[in-house]
PDB file of C-alpha atoms and ligand atoms in Angstrom:
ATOM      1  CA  UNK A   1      40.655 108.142   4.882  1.00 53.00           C
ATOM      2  CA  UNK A   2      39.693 105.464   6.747  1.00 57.00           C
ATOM      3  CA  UNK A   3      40.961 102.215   7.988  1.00 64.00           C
ATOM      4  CA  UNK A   4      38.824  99.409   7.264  1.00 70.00           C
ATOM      5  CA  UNK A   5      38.531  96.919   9.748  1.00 81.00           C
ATOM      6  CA  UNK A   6      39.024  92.869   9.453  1.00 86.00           C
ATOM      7  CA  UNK A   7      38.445  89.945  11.136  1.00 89.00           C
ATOM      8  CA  UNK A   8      39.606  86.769  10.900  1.00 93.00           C
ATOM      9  CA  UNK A   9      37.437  84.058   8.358  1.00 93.00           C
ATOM     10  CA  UNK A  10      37.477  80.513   8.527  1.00 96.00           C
ATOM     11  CA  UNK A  11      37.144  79.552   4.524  1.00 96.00           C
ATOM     12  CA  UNK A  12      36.420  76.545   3.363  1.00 97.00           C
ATOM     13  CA  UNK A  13      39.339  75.533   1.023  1.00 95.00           C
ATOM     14  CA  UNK A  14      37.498  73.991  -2.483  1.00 95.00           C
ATOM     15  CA  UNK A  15      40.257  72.437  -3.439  1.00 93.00           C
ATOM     16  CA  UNK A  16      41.147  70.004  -0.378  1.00 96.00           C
ATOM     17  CA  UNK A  17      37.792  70.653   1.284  1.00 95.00           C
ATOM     18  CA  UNK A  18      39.440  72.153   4.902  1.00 96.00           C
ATOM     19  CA  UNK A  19      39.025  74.683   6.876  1.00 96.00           C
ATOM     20  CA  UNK A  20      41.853  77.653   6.541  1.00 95.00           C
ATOM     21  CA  UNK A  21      41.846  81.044   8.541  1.00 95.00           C
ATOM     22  CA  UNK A  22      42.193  84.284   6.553  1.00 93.00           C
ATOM     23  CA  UNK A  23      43.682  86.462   9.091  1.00 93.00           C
ATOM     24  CA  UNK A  24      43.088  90.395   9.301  1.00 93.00           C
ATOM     25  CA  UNK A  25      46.679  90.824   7.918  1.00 91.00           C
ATOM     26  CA  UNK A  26      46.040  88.770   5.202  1.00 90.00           C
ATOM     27  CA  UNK A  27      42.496  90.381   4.562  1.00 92.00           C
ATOM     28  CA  UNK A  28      44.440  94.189   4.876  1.00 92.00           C
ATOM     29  CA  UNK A  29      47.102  92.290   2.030  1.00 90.00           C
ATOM     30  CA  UNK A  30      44.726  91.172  -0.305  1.00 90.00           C
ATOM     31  CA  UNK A  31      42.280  94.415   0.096  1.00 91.00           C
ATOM     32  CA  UNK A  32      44.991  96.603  -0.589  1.00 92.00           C
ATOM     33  CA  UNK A  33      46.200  94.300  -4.111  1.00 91.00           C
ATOM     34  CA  UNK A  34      42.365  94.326  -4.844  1.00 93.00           C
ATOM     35  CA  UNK A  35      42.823  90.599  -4.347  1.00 90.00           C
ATOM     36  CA  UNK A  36      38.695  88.955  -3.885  1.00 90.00           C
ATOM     37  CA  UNK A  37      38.849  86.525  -0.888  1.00 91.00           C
ATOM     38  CA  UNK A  38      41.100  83.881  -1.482  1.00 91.00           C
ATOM     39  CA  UNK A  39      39.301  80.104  -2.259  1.00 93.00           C
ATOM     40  CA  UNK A  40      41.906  78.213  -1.402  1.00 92.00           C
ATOM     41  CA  UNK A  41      44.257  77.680   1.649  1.00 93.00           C
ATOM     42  CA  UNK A  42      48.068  78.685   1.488  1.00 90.00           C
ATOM     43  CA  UNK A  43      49.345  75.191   0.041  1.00 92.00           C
ATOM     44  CA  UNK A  44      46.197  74.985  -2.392  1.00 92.00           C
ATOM     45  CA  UNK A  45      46.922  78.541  -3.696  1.00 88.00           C
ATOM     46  CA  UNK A  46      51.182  77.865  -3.973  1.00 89.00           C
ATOM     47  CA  UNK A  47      50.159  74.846  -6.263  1.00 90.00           C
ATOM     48  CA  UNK A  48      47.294  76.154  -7.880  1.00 86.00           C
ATOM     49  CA  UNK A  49      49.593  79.536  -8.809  1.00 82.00           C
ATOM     50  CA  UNK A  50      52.125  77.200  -9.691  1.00 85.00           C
ATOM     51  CA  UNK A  51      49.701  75.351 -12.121  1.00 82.00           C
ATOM     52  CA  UNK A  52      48.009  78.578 -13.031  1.00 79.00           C
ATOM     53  CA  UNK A  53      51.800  79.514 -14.863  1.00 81.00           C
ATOM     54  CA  UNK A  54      51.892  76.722 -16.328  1.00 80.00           C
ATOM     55  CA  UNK A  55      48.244  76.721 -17.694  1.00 78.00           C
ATOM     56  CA  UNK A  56      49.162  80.211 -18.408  1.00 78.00           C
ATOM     57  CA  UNK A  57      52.302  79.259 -20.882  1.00 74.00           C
ATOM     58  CA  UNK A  58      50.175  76.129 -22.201  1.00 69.00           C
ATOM     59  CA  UNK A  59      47.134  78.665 -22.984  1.00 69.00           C
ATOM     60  CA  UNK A  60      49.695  81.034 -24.725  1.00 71.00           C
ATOM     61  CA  UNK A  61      50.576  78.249 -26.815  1.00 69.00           C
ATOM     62  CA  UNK A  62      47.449  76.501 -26.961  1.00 66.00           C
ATOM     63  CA  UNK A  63      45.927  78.905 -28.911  1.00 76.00           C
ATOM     64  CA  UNK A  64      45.854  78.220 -32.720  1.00 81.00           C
ATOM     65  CA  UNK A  65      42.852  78.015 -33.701  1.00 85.00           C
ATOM     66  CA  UNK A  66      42.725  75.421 -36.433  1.00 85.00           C
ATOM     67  CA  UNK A  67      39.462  73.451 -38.491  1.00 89.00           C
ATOM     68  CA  UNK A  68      39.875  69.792 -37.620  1.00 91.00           C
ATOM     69  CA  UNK A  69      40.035  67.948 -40.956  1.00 91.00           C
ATOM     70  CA  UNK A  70      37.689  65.225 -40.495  1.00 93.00           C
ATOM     71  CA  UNK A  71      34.508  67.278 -38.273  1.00 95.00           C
ATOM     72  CA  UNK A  72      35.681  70.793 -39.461  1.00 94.00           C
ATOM     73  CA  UNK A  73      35.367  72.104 -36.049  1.00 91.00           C
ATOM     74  CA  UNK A  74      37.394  74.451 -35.061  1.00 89.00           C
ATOM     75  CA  UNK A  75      40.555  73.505 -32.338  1.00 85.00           C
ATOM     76  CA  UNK A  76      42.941  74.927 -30.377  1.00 82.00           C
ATOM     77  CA  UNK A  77      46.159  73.462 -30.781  1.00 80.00           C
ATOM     78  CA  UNK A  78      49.473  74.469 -28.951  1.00 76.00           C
ATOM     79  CA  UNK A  79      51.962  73.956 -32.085  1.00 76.00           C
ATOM     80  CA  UNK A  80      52.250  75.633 -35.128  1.00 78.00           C
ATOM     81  CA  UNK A  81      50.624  73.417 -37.952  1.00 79.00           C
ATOM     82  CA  UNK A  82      51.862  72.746 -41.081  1.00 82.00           C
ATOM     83  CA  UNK A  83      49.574  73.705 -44.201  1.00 79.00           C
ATOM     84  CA  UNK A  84      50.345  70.286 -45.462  1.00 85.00           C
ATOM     85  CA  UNK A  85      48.946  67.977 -42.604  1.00 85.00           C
ATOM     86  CA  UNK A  86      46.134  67.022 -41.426  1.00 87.00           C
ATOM     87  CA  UNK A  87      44.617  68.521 -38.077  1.00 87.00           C
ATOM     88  CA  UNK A  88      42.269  66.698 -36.265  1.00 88.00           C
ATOM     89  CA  UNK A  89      40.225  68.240 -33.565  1.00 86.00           C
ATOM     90  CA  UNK A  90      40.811  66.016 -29.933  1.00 84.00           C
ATOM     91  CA  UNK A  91      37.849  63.842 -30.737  1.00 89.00           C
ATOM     92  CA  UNK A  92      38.682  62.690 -33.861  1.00 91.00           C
ATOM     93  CA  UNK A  93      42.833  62.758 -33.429  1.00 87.00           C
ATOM     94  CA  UNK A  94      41.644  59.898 -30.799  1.00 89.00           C
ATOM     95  CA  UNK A  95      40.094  58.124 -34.651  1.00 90.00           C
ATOM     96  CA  UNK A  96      42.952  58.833 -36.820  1.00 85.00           C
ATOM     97  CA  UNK A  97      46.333  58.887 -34.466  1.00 79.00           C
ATOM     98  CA  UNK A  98      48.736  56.061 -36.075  1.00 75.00           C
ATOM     99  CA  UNK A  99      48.144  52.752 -34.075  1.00 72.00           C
ATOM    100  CA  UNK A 100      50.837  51.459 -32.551  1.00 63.00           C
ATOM    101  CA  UNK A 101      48.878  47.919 -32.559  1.00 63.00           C
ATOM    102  CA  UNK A 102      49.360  45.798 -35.138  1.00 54.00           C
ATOM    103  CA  UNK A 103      49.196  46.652 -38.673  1.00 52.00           C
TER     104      UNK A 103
HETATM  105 ZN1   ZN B 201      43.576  73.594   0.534  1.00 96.62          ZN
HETATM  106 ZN1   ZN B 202      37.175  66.812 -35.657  1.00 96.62          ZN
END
């Protein structure tokens, strides 16, 4: 067995565009989950793995697959449709959502 070495990277961070080190500790960490170097600094990564729950619980949801309607396309909607109304794809929800304007 033997002990890979590291050395500290600077990383660009994509989502707020600076520079973050990954340290050797942090390389031997995410080595040893079978982690792929890290995009993101610390802060970017806490808030994208908070949003990445999130997305996570919407995508669970989100997944109904459903044909719109008015296109016939197929969408994914994140509630459980009744047989007896109408489902409209994003695009044409945006043409048939009640208008509040008016009448
Ligand atoms: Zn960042
Ligand atoms: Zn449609």
């Amino acid at each position: 067995m033997s002990e890979q070495e590291y050395h500290t990277m600077e990383i660009l961070c994509r989502d707020c565009e600076r520079t973050f080190t990954f340290d050797e500790k942090e390389q031997a960490f995410f080595a040893g989950k079978g982690y792929q170097t890290p995009k993101r600094c610390v802060p970017c990564r806490r808030a994208k793995h908070a949003r990445y729950n999130d997305d996570r619980e919407y995508l669970k949801r989100a997944s109904i697959e459903v044909e719109c309607w008015d296109c016939h396309e197929l969408a994914l909607v994140d509630f459980q449709p009744a047989p007896d109304r109408p489902i409209y794809c994003g695009r044409c929800w945006q043409k048939h959502k009640p208008d509040s304007q008016g009448g």
